[in-house]
Structures are given as C-alpha cells and as structure tokens.
Amino acid sequence: MKKLILSLVVFSSYCVGHTKDKWYENELLWIKGHHYKTGTYSKDKDKIAEEITKKLAQFAKFKPKGKILDLACGEGFHTAYLSKLGYNVVGLDISPFNISLAKENVKKLGQQAVFKQQDMREFEDNNFYDAVVNFGYSFGYLKTQTENMKVLKNIYKSLKKGGKFFIELYGKEMIDRVYPKTLIRQNGEETLLRIATIDNNYERFKSYFYFINKDKVKVCEQEVYLYSAKELTDMLKHVGFKIIGVYGNYDQGPYDHNSENLMVLAEK
C-alpha cells in the first residue's frame, strides 16, 4: 500500500476519472463522498444541519414564510430544516446525484421544497427571494474569479430589496488548523486516500481523492478559491451588498484564526 500511495503522488497528473476544468460536474466525486461521508456528507450532517439552521434563522431574522434559495443544496438537509421552520424553499445544485438525495431526504423528514438541477452561474430569478443561503463551503468552485463574481451578482439580482444573503466558508486565516492535509479511510476492500495542498500563496485549496481497490485506482480533484474575511466582504460590497456581520461560528462569535468557519451575513 505504501508503494502504491507514493506512485499515486508522483504520477497523479496522469490519472483519469475527472473533468479537468469542471471537477464539480464529476458525479463520481459526489457519489463517493456520500459513500465515505466526506466533505458535505460528513457524519451526523443531518443533526448538525438542524441545529445550525435554527440558529441562523434566529440571528439572520429571515422574513417569516419568506422565499429562500438554498444555493448548492447538496443532500438537502438545510433545505428540509428551512422548510420545517416555515419558509418556502428552493434547493439548487449542479449535481443530479445530490438533487436526487435532497429530494429523498426532504421527503423522509416530511417536508416540501422545490428543486432545480442547475449551474449556479446560470440561475437568476430577479427580485424573487427574501434570502439566499450558501452552506457548507460551496463557493469559489469556479475556474476564475470573474465566474465566482458572476455568482455573487446573480445572488444579488435574485434577492428582493432588503433580502439577506448568508455564506459559510473555510477562511484563509484558519484553513491550516481545521482541514487535515491527508486522510485515509477504509471501506471493505476499497481505500480512500485524500491529499490536500494549498497553492499560490493561499489563493487556492486543492484536494486529490484516490479511490484504491486492489490494482484499480479512480481519482477525483477538488479545487476552490480561498478568501480572507476582508477579501470576501470586499467582493460582496463590490456587488452592492451591505455587510451585516462577520462571524466565526453560529453563536455569532467573532471571526479570527481560532474560528470554526468564516461566515458572512449581508443584505441587499
């Protein structure tokens, strides 16, 4: 196994199984992530989602029974719990696999939501939503900052006047502390090896996922931009948002190098 891991590290650029320019369209990554409970599919995500959704709704003061877009909704737990709190929710995700999971989970929890399988660069529902939420480190996926800014512009246009936008990310200030560089997990005869790197003076965070089963290897990449609190708030202000608050956790603690997450609440 050690020899195989070394070979993977050295020759990773020759591996196949992902779409180079659009890694987030590779369904294998989402399917395997669900299988191994990595990233957005982490253990106990449903219980955590219920707790933090309640806390967010309280301090963000979302409009009662308002229309909320869960952008990059993943497996739909936040979507379901927003619905449970009485909001009219739309869940949007680029992955057909994630959308199918989200529909299933919302139904299991006895809730209702509308789902859209769509690229976040392409959606735009002018002046439609009372709030947009982006949980779970699902921003900065795109190849250029111009594309990432387009997403923020779409969000701004899609909100009603006075609408709220909430975003949750890993920040540059705390990424080294919270995200392990190497992860190995075993599942039957298959082994997951994840190797993470930070490139270009903390501009981008990359992860390589190797799914090893005997002599067969499938590989997926993940690559996102990293932002400091100032960089993220400057981007939001540039689009037109007013910053309500920058937080380090769902109890509205201050954001610093000891924080759990970088979270920003903004208003149109």
PDB file of C-alpha atoms in Angstrom:
ATOM      1  CA  MET A   1       0.000   0.000   0.000  1.00  0.00           C
ATOM      2  CA  LYS A   2       2.806   2.478   0.842  1.00  0.00           C
ATOM      3  CA  LYS A   3       4.420   1.885  -2.562  1.00  0.00           C
ATOM      4  CA  LEU A   4       1.090   2.426  -4.292  1.00  0.00           C
ATOM      5  CA  ILE A   5       0.482   5.688  -2.400  1.00  0.00           C
ATOM      6  CA  LEU A   6       3.906   7.010  -3.378  1.00  0.00           C
ATOM      7  CA  SER A   7       3.221   6.122  -7.006  1.00  0.00           C
ATOM      8  CA  LEU A   8      -0.087   7.964  -6.868  1.00  0.00           C
ATOM      9  CA  VAL A   9       1.522  11.109  -5.503  1.00  0.00           C
ATOM     10  CA  VAL A  10       4.272  11.104  -8.136  1.00  0.00           C
ATOM     11  CA  PHE A  11       2.068  10.260 -11.118  1.00  0.00           C
ATOM     12  CA  SER A  12      -1.211  11.918 -10.078  1.00  0.00           C
ATOM     13  CA  SER A  13      -1.193  14.137 -13.179  1.00  0.00           C
ATOM     14  CA  TYR A  14      -1.603  11.001 -15.331  1.00  0.00           C
ATOM     15  CA  CYS A  15      -4.700   9.765 -13.555  1.00  0.00           C
ATOM     16  CA  VAL A  16      -8.124   9.950 -15.146  1.00  0.00           C
ATOM     17  CA  GLY A  17     -11.683   9.955 -13.878  1.00  0.00           C
ATOM     18  CA  HIS A  18     -12.368  13.669 -13.535  1.00  0.00           C
ATOM     19  CA  THR A  19     -13.275  16.622 -15.721  1.00  0.00           C
ATOM     20  CA  LYS A  20     -10.247  18.895 -15.541  1.00  0.00           C
ATOM     21  CA  ASP A  21     -11.944  22.270 -15.941  1.00  0.00           C
ATOM     22  CA  LYS A  22     -15.207  21.373 -14.184  1.00  0.00           C
ATOM     23  CA  TRP A  23     -14.338  18.989 -11.358  1.00  0.00           C
ATOM     24  CA  TYR A  24     -17.668  19.758  -9.658  1.00  0.00           C
ATOM     25  CA  GLU A  25     -19.519  18.132 -12.582  1.00  0.00           C
ATOM     26  CA  ASN A  26     -17.869  14.794 -11.863  1.00  0.00           C
ATOM     27  CA  GLU A  27     -20.631  12.703 -10.295  1.00  0.00           C
ATOM     28  CA  LEU A  28     -18.088  10.162  -9.041  1.00  0.00           C
ATOM     29  CA  LEU A  29     -16.834  12.721  -6.512  1.00  0.00           C
ATOM     30  CA  TRP A  30     -20.293  13.296  -5.044  1.00  0.00           C
ATOM     31  CA  ILE A  31     -21.242   9.612  -5.080  1.00  0.00           C
ATOM     32  CA  LYS A  32     -18.001   8.539  -3.423  1.00  0.00           C
ATOM     33  CA  GLY A  33     -18.151  11.474  -0.997  1.00  0.00           C
ATOM     34  CA  HIS A  34     -21.565  10.261   0.117  1.00  0.00           C
ATOM     35  CA  HIS A  35     -20.257   6.702   0.373  1.00  0.00           C
ATOM     36  CA  TYR A  36     -17.336   7.705   2.616  1.00  0.00           C
ATOM     37  CA  LYS A  37     -19.118  10.542   4.447  1.00  0.00           C
ATOM     38  CA  THR A  38     -16.517  13.117   3.431  1.00  0.00           C
ATOM     39  CA  GLY A  39     -16.936  16.862   2.958  1.00  0.00           C
ATOM     40  CA  THR A  40     -20.563  17.866   2.577  1.00  0.00           C
ATOM     41  CA  TYR A  41     -21.590  14.305   3.517  1.00  0.00           C
ATOM     42  CA  SER A  42     -19.822  14.272   6.889  1.00  0.00           C
ATOM     43  CA  LYS A  43     -21.146  12.099   9.714  1.00  0.00           C
ATOM     44  CA  ASP A  44     -24.190  13.424  11.584  1.00  0.00           C
ATOM     45  CA  LYS A  45     -24.636  16.172   8.985  1.00  0.00           C
ATOM     46  CA  ASP A  46     -28.424  15.978   9.325  1.00  0.00           C
ATOM     47  CA  LYS A  47     -28.355  16.651  13.085  1.00  0.00           C
ATOM     48  CA  ILE A  48     -25.802  19.421  12.679  1.00  0.00           C
ATOM     49  CA  ALA A  49     -27.837  20.940   9.836  1.00  0.00           C
ATOM     50  CA  GLU A  50     -30.960  21.125  12.013  1.00  0.00           C
ATOM     51  CA  GLU A  51     -29.115  22.867  14.845  1.00  0.00           C
ATOM     52  CA  ILE A  52     -27.287  25.457  12.737  1.00  0.00           C
ATOM     53  CA  THR A  53     -30.305  26.175  10.511  1.00  0.00           C
ATOM     54  CA  LYS A  54     -32.330  27.125  13.599  1.00  0.00           C
ATOM     55  CA  LYS A  55     -29.539  29.351  14.908  1.00  0.00           C
ATOM     56  CA  LEU A  56     -29.071  31.069  11.549  1.00  0.00           C
ATOM     57  CA  ALA A  57     -32.786  31.753  11.102  1.00  0.00           C
ATOM     58  CA  GLN A  58     -32.880  33.355  14.557  1.00  0.00           C
ATOM     59  CA  PHE A  59     -29.959  35.750  14.208  1.00  0.00           C
ATOM     60  CA  ALA A  60     -30.441  36.479  10.489  1.00  0.00           C
ATOM     61  CA  LYS A  61     -34.102  37.360  11.116  1.00  0.00           C
ATOM     62  CA  PHE A  62     -35.338  35.900   7.833  1.00  0.00           C
ATOM     63  CA  LYS A  63     -38.784  37.089   6.776  1.00  0.00           C
ATOM     64  CA  PRO A  64     -41.467  34.744   8.203  1.00  0.00           C
ATOM     65  CA  LYS A  65     -42.722  32.360   5.492  1.00  0.00           C
ATOM     66  CA  GLY A  66     -40.314  34.037   3.082  1.00  0.00           C
ATOM     67  CA  LYS A  67     -38.861  32.533  -0.086  1.00  0.00           C
ATOM     68  CA  ILE A  68     -35.360  31.151   0.500  1.00  0.00           C
ATOM     69  CA  LEU A  69     -32.898  29.721  -2.022  1.00  0.00           C
ATOM     70  CA  ASP A  70     -30.546  27.039  -0.679  1.00  0.00           C
ATOM     71  CA  LEU A  71     -27.733  27.502  -3.193  1.00  0.00           C
ATOM     72  CA  ALA A  72     -25.554  24.390  -3.724  1.00  0.00           C
ATOM     73  CA  CYS A  73     -28.022  22.495  -1.530  1.00  0.00           C
ATOM     74  CA  GLY A  74     -26.110  19.193  -1.584  1.00  0.00           C
ATOM     75  CA  GLU A  75     -28.051  16.424   0.136  1.00  0.00           C
ATOM     76  CA  GLY A  76     -30.830  18.817   1.173  1.00  0.00           C
ATOM     77  CA  PHE A  77     -30.797  18.737   4.968  1.00  0.00           C
ATOM     78  CA  HIS A  78     -30.616  22.523   5.299  1.00  0.00           C
ATOM     79  CA  THR A  79     -33.355  22.746   2.674  1.00  0.00           C
ATOM     80  CA  ALA A  80     -35.542  20.422   4.715  1.00  0.00           C
ATOM     81  CA  TYR A  81     -34.994  22.200   8.013  1.00  0.00           C
ATOM     82  CA  LEU A  82     -35.630  25.620   6.482  1.00  0.00           C
ATOM     83  CA  SER A  83     -38.917  24.182   5.224  1.00  0.00           C
ATOM     84  CA  LYS A  84     -39.643  22.832   8.717  1.00  0.00           C
ATOM     85  CA  LEU A  85     -39.190  26.373  10.074  1.00  0.00           C
ATOM     86  CA  GLY A  86     -41.964  27.549   7.772  1.00  0.00           C
ATOM     87  CA  TYR A  87     -40.036  29.022   4.837  1.00  0.00           C
ATOM     88  CA  ASN A  88     -40.794  28.406   1.168  1.00  0.00           C
ATOM     89  CA  VAL A  89     -37.558  26.844  -0.012  1.00  0.00           C
ATOM     90  CA  VAL A  90     -35.902  26.171  -3.354  1.00  0.00           C
ATOM     91  CA  GLY A  91     -32.843  23.911  -3.436  1.00  0.00           C
ATOM     92  CA  LEU A  92     -30.391  24.334  -6.312  1.00  0.00           C
ATOM     93  CA  ASP A  93     -27.410  22.110  -7.113  1.00  0.00           C
ATOM     94  CA  ILE A  94     -25.429  21.217 -10.241  1.00  0.00           C
ATOM     95  CA  SER A  95     -25.263  17.502  -9.371  1.00  0.00           C
ATOM     96  CA  PRO A  96     -28.158  15.204 -10.390  1.00  0.00           C
ATOM     97  CA  PHE A  97     -26.985  12.788  -7.680  1.00  0.00           C
ATOM     98  CA  ASN A  98     -27.172  15.488  -4.994  1.00  0.00           C
ATOM     99  CA  ILE A  99     -30.598  16.598  -6.177  1.00  0.00           C
ATOM    100  CA  SER A 100     -31.907  13.026  -6.005  1.00  0.00           C
ATOM    101  CA  LEU A 101     -30.547  12.687  -2.456  1.00  0.00           C
ATOM    102  CA  ALA A 102     -32.005  16.044  -1.451  1.00  0.00           C
ATOM    103  CA  LYS A 103     -35.482  15.129  -2.704  1.00  0.00           C
ATOM    104  CA  GLU A 104     -35.290  11.840  -0.815  1.00  0.00           C
ATOM    105  CA  ASN A 105     -34.117  13.463   2.445  1.00  0.00           C
ATOM    106  CA  VAL A 106     -36.704  16.241   2.337  1.00  0.00           C
ATOM    107  CA  LYS A 107     -39.438  13.644   1.814  1.00  0.00           C
ATOM    108  CA  LYS A 108     -38.100  11.474   4.668  1.00  0.00           C
ATOM    109  CA  LEU A 109     -38.282  14.446   7.014  1.00  0.00           C
ATOM    110  CA  GLY A 110     -41.848  15.146   5.959  1.00  0.00           C
ATOM    111  CA  GLN A 111     -41.096  18.496   4.363  1.00  0.00           C
ATOM    112  CA  GLN A 112     -41.632  20.143   0.989  1.00  0.00           C
ATOM    113  CA  ALA A 113     -39.282  22.044  -1.321  1.00  0.00           C
ATOM    114  CA  VAL A 114     -38.767  22.811  -4.986  1.00  0.00           C
ATOM    115  CA  PHE A 115     -35.507  21.585  -6.531  1.00  0.00           C
ATOM    116  CA  LYS A 116     -33.529  22.807  -9.525  1.00  0.00           C
ATOM    117  CA  GLN A 117     -30.597  20.978 -11.088  1.00  0.00           C
ATOM    118  CA  GLN A 118     -28.637  23.943 -12.433  1.00  0.00           C
ATOM    119  CA  ASP A 119     -25.217  25.604 -12.621  1.00  0.00           C
ATOM    120  CA  MET A 120     -25.009  28.470 -10.105  1.00  0.00           C
ATOM    121  CA  ARG A 121     -23.569  30.695 -12.843  1.00  0.00           C
ATOM    122  CA  GLU A 122     -26.735  30.350 -14.859  1.00  0.00           C
ATOM    123  CA  PHE A 123     -29.544  30.818 -12.357  1.00  0.00           C
ATOM    124  CA  GLU A 124     -31.086  34.252 -11.953  1.00  0.00           C
ATOM    125  CA  ASP A 125     -34.566  34.865 -10.548  1.00  0.00           C
ATOM    126  CA  ASN A 126     -34.824  38.650 -10.493  1.00  0.00           C
ATOM    127  CA  ASN A 127     -36.148  40.119  -7.217  1.00  0.00           C
ATOM    128  CA  PHE A 128     -37.631  36.758  -6.252  1.00  0.00           C
ATOM    129  CA  TYR A 129     -36.076  35.610  -2.958  1.00  0.00           C
ATOM    130  CA  ASP A 130     -36.237  37.007   0.551  1.00  0.00           C
ATOM    131  CA  ALA A 131     -32.991  35.205   1.373  1.00  0.00           C
ATOM    132  CA  VAL A 132     -30.243  33.117  -0.229  1.00  0.00           C
ATOM    133  CA  VAL A 133     -28.113  30.758   1.862  1.00  0.00           C
ATOM    134  CA  ASN A 134     -24.864  29.063   0.852  1.00  0.00           C
ATOM    135  CA  PHE A 135     -23.887  26.497   3.485  1.00  0.00           C
ATOM    136  CA  GLY A 136     -21.016  24.061   3.573  1.00  0.00           C
ATOM    137  CA  TYR A 137     -18.047  25.677   1.807  1.00  0.00           C
ATOM    138  CA  SER A 138     -19.712  25.649  -1.619  1.00  0.00           C
ATOM    139  CA  PHE A 139     -18.419  28.909  -3.090  1.00  0.00           C
ATOM    140  CA  GLY A 140     -15.216  29.562  -5.038  1.00  0.00           C
ATOM    141  CA  TYR A 141     -15.539  26.376  -7.105  1.00  0.00           C
ATOM    142  CA  LEU A 142     -15.205  28.080 -10.457  1.00  0.00           C
ATOM    143  CA  LYS A 143     -12.095  28.421 -12.586  1.00  0.00           C
ATOM    144  CA  THR A 144     -11.780  32.209 -12.481  1.00  0.00           C
ATOM    145  CA  GLN A 145     -12.656  34.951 -10.035  1.00  0.00           C
ATOM    146  CA  THR A 146     -14.737  36.565 -12.791  1.00  0.00           C
ATOM    147  CA  GLU A 147     -17.007  33.495 -12.747  1.00  0.00           C
ATOM    148  CA  ASN A 148     -17.190  33.494  -8.948  1.00  0.00           C
ATOM    149  CA  MET A 149     -18.145  37.178  -9.000  1.00  0.00           C
ATOM    150  CA  LYS A 150     -20.875  36.372 -11.533  1.00  0.00           C
ATOM    151  CA  VAL A 151     -22.417  34.028  -8.976  1.00  0.00           C
ATOM    152  CA  LEU A 152     -22.488  36.816  -6.379  1.00  0.00           C
ATOM    153  CA  LYS A 153     -24.063  39.157  -8.927  1.00  0.00           C
ATOM    154  CA  ASN A 154     -26.719  36.541  -9.707  1.00  0.00           C
ATOM    155  CA  ILE A 155     -27.473  36.212  -5.996  1.00  0.00           C
ATOM    156  CA  TYR A 156     -27.772  39.977  -5.600  1.00  0.00           C
ATOM    157  CA  LYS A 157     -30.122  40.295  -8.578  1.00  0.00           C
ATOM    158  CA  SER A 158     -32.238  37.370  -7.367  1.00  0.00           C
ATOM    159  CA  LEU A 159     -32.891  38.923  -3.956  1.00  0.00           C
ATOM    160  CA  LYS A 160     -35.685  41.334  -3.175  1.00  0.00           C
ATOM    161  CA  LYS A 161     -34.739  44.714  -1.744  1.00  0.00           C
ATOM    162  CA  GLY A 162     -33.751  44.110   1.876  1.00  0.00           C
ATOM    163  CA  GLY A 163     -33.167  40.405   1.179  1.00  0.00           C
ATOM    164  CA  LYS A 164     -30.451  38.576   3.136  1.00  0.00           C
ATOM    165  CA  PHE A 165     -27.501  36.544   1.897  1.00  0.00           C
ATOM    166  CA  PHE A 166     -25.621  34.131   4.161  1.00  0.00           C
ATOM    167  CA  ILE A 167     -22.385  32.407   3.157  1.00  0.00           C
ATOM    168  CA  GLU A 168     -20.203  29.907   5.058  1.00  0.00           C
ATOM    169  CA  LEU A 169     -16.616  29.086   4.032  1.00  0.00           C
ATOM    170  CA  TYR A 170     -13.235  27.977   5.280  1.00  0.00           C
ATOM    171  CA  GLY A 171     -11.249  31.205   5.608  1.00  0.00           C
ATOM    172  CA  LYS A 172      -7.570  31.727   4.870  1.00  0.00           C
ATOM    173  CA  GLU A 173      -6.999  32.669   8.494  1.00  0.00           C
ATOM    174  CA  MET A 174      -7.905  29.220   9.821  1.00  0.00           C
ATOM    175  CA  ILE A 175      -7.657  26.693   6.962  1.00  0.00           C
ATOM    176  CA  ASP A 176      -4.395  25.137   8.200  1.00  0.00           C
ATOM    177  CA  ARG A 177      -5.904  24.405  11.589  1.00  0.00           C
ATOM    178  CA  VAL A 178      -9.249  22.938  10.566  1.00  0.00           C
ATOM    179  CA  TYR A 179      -8.522  20.922   7.427  1.00  0.00           C
ATOM    180  CA  PRO A 180      -6.250  17.843   7.584  1.00  0.00           C
ATOM    181  CA  LYS A 181      -3.762  17.597   4.707  1.00  0.00           C
ATOM    182  CA  THR A 182      -4.016  13.801   4.445  1.00  0.00           C
ATOM    183  CA  LEU A 183      -6.937  11.473   5.089  1.00  0.00           C
ATOM    184  CA  ILE A 184      -7.054   7.672   4.745  1.00  0.00           C
ATOM    185  CA  ARG A 185     -10.287   5.702   5.138  1.00  0.00           C
ATOM    186  CA  GLN A 186     -11.022   2.055   4.552  1.00  0.00           C
ATOM    187  CA  ASN A 187     -14.302   0.626   3.331  1.00  0.00           C
ATOM    188  CA  GLY A 188     -14.210  -3.117   2.677  1.00  0.00           C
ATOM    189  CA  GLU A 189     -11.594  -3.754   0.003  1.00  0.00           C
ATOM    190  CA  GLU A 190     -11.507  -0.111  -1.089  1.00  0.00           C
ATOM    191  CA  THR A 191      -9.297   2.586   0.418  1.00  0.00           C
ATOM    192  CA  LEU A 192      -9.762   6.346   0.148  1.00  0.00           C
ATOM    193  CA  LEU A 193      -6.609   8.465   0.151  1.00  0.00           C
ATOM    194  CA  ARG A 194      -7.140  12.236   0.122  1.00  0.00           C
ATOM    195  CA  ILE A 195      -4.176  14.590  -0.222  1.00  0.00           C
ATOM    196  CA  ALA A 196      -4.753  18.336   0.185  1.00  0.00           C
ATOM    197  CA  THR A 197      -2.482  21.192  -0.844  1.00  0.00           C
ATOM    198  CA  ILE A 198      -2.607  24.990  -0.736  1.00  0.00           C
ATOM    199  CA  ASP A 199      -1.255  26.816  -3.798  1.00  0.00           C
ATOM    200  CA  ASN A 200      -0.274  30.301  -4.974  1.00  0.00           C
ATOM    201  CA  ASN A 201       0.217  31.981  -1.598  1.00  0.00           C
ATOM    202  CA  TYR A 202      -3.067  30.700  -0.182  1.00  0.00           C
ATOM    203  CA  GLU A 203      -5.087  31.556  -3.263  1.00  0.00           C
ATOM    204  CA  ARG A 204      -6.431  28.076  -3.967  1.00  0.00           C
ATOM    205  CA  PHE A 205      -7.093  24.932  -1.992  1.00  0.00           C
ATOM    206  CA  LYS A 206      -6.784  21.621  -3.847  1.00  0.00           C
ATOM    207  CA  SER A 207      -7.692  18.091  -2.841  1.00  0.00           C
ATOM    208  CA  TYR A 208      -6.947  14.872  -4.699  1.00  0.00           C
ATOM    209  CA  PHE A 209      -9.156  11.871  -3.911  1.00  0.00           C
ATOM    210  CA  TYR A 210      -7.753   8.436  -4.781  1.00  0.00           C
ATOM    211  CA  PHE A 211     -10.169   5.502  -4.550  1.00  0.00           C
ATOM    212  CA  ILE A 212      -7.989   2.387  -4.475  1.00  0.00           C
ATOM    213  CA  ASN A 213      -9.389  -1.103  -4.953  1.00  0.00           C
ATOM    214  CA  LYS A 214      -6.666  -3.726  -5.413  1.00  0.00           C
ATOM    215  CA  ASP A 215      -4.850  -2.672  -8.608  1.00  0.00           C
ATOM    216  CA  LYS A 216      -7.557  -0.258  -9.786  1.00  0.00           C
ATOM    217  CA  VAL A 217      -7.498   3.462  -8.967  1.00  0.00           C
ATOM    218  CA  LYS A 218     -10.124   6.131  -9.577  1.00  0.00           C
ATOM    219  CA  VAL A 219      -9.184   9.740  -8.909  1.00  0.00           C
ATOM    220  CA  CYS A 220     -11.147  12.953  -8.437  1.00  0.00           C
ATOM    221  CA  GLU A 221      -9.929  16.501  -7.932  1.00  0.00           C
ATOM    222  CA  GLN A 222     -11.435  19.337  -5.978  1.00  0.00           C
ATOM    223  CA  GLU A 223     -10.200  22.917  -6.290  1.00  0.00           C
ATOM    224  CA  VAL A 224     -11.594  26.055  -4.655  1.00  0.00           C
ATOM    225  CA  TYR A 225     -10.516  29.626  -4.050  1.00  0.00           C
ATOM    226  CA  LEU A 226      -9.631  30.624  -0.504  1.00  0.00           C
ATOM    227  CA  TYR A 227     -10.681  34.010   0.869  1.00  0.00           C
ATOM    228  CA  SER A 228      -9.773  36.079   3.880  1.00  0.00           C
ATOM    229  CA  ALA A 229     -12.609  37.822   5.700  1.00  0.00           C
ATOM    230  CA  LYS A 230     -11.644  41.126   4.083  1.00  0.00           C
ATOM    231  CA  GLU A 231     -11.440  39.654   0.583  1.00  0.00           C
ATOM    232  CA  LEU A 232     -14.874  38.072   0.886  1.00  0.00           C
ATOM    233  CA  THR A 233     -16.566  41.157   2.327  1.00  0.00           C
ATOM    234  CA  ASP A 234     -14.916  43.367  -0.308  1.00  0.00           C
ATOM    235  CA  MET A 235     -16.332  41.123  -3.043  1.00  0.00           C
ATOM    236  CA  LEU A 236     -19.814  41.341  -1.534  1.00  0.00           C
ATOM    237  CA  LYS A 237     -19.590  45.120  -1.199  1.00  0.00           C
ATOM    238  CA  HIS A 238     -18.418  45.409  -4.802  1.00  0.00           C
ATOM    239  CA  VAL A 239     -21.585  43.640  -5.949  1.00  0.00           C
ATOM    240  CA  GLY A 240     -23.714  46.021  -3.862  1.00  0.00           C
ATOM    241  CA  PHE A 241     -24.294  44.188  -0.579  1.00  0.00           C
ATOM    242  CA  LYS A 242     -24.285  45.828   2.827  1.00  0.00           C
ATOM    243  CA  ILE A 243     -22.411  43.711   5.397  1.00  0.00           C
ATOM    244  CA  ILE A 244     -24.493  42.955   8.479  1.00  0.00           C
ATOM    245  CA  GLY A 245     -21.915  40.817  10.265  1.00  0.00           C
ATOM    246  CA  VAL A 246     -18.845  38.579  10.008  1.00  0.00           C
ATOM    247  CA  TYR A 247     -18.873  35.601  12.366  1.00  0.00           C
ATOM    248  CA  GLY A 248     -16.692  32.705  13.437  1.00  0.00           C
ATOM    249  CA  ASN A 249     -19.497  30.355  14.492  1.00  0.00           C
ATOM    250  CA  TYR A 250     -23.269  30.024  14.640  1.00  0.00           C
ATOM    251  CA  ASP A 251     -23.351  31.633  18.089  1.00  0.00           C
ATOM    252  CA  GLN A 252     -22.189  34.849  16.367  1.00  0.00           C
ATOM    253  CA  GLY A 253     -18.733  34.667  17.904  1.00  0.00           C
ATOM    254  CA  PRO A 254     -16.049  36.886  16.331  1.00  0.00           C
ATOM    255  CA  TYR A 255     -14.120  35.660  13.311  1.00  0.00           C
ATOM    256  CA  ASP A 256     -10.399  35.084  13.898  1.00  0.00           C
ATOM    257  CA  HIS A 257      -7.735  32.387  13.481  1.00  0.00           C
ATOM    258  CA  ASN A 258      -9.453  30.248  16.151  1.00  0.00           C
ATOM    259  CA  SER A 259     -12.849  30.256  14.414  1.00  0.00           C
ATOM    260  CA  GLU A 260     -14.773  27.229  13.193  1.00  0.00           C
ATOM    261  CA  ASN A 261     -15.760  28.892   9.909  1.00  0.00           C
ATOM    262  CA  LEU A 262     -15.783  32.180   8.034  1.00  0.00           C
ATOM    263  CA  MET A 263     -19.429  33.277   7.874  1.00  0.00           C
ATOM    264  CA  VAL A 264     -20.867  36.495   6.480  1.00  0.00           C
ATOM    265  CA  LEU A 265     -24.418  37.810   6.626  1.00  0.00           C
ATOM    266  CA  ALA A 266     -25.183  40.542   4.095  1.00  0.00           C
ATOM    267  CA  GLU A 267     -28.217  42.497   2.898  1.00  0.00           C
ATOM    268  CA  LYS A 268     -29.322  43.868  -0.464  1.00  0.00           C
TER     269      LYS A 268
END
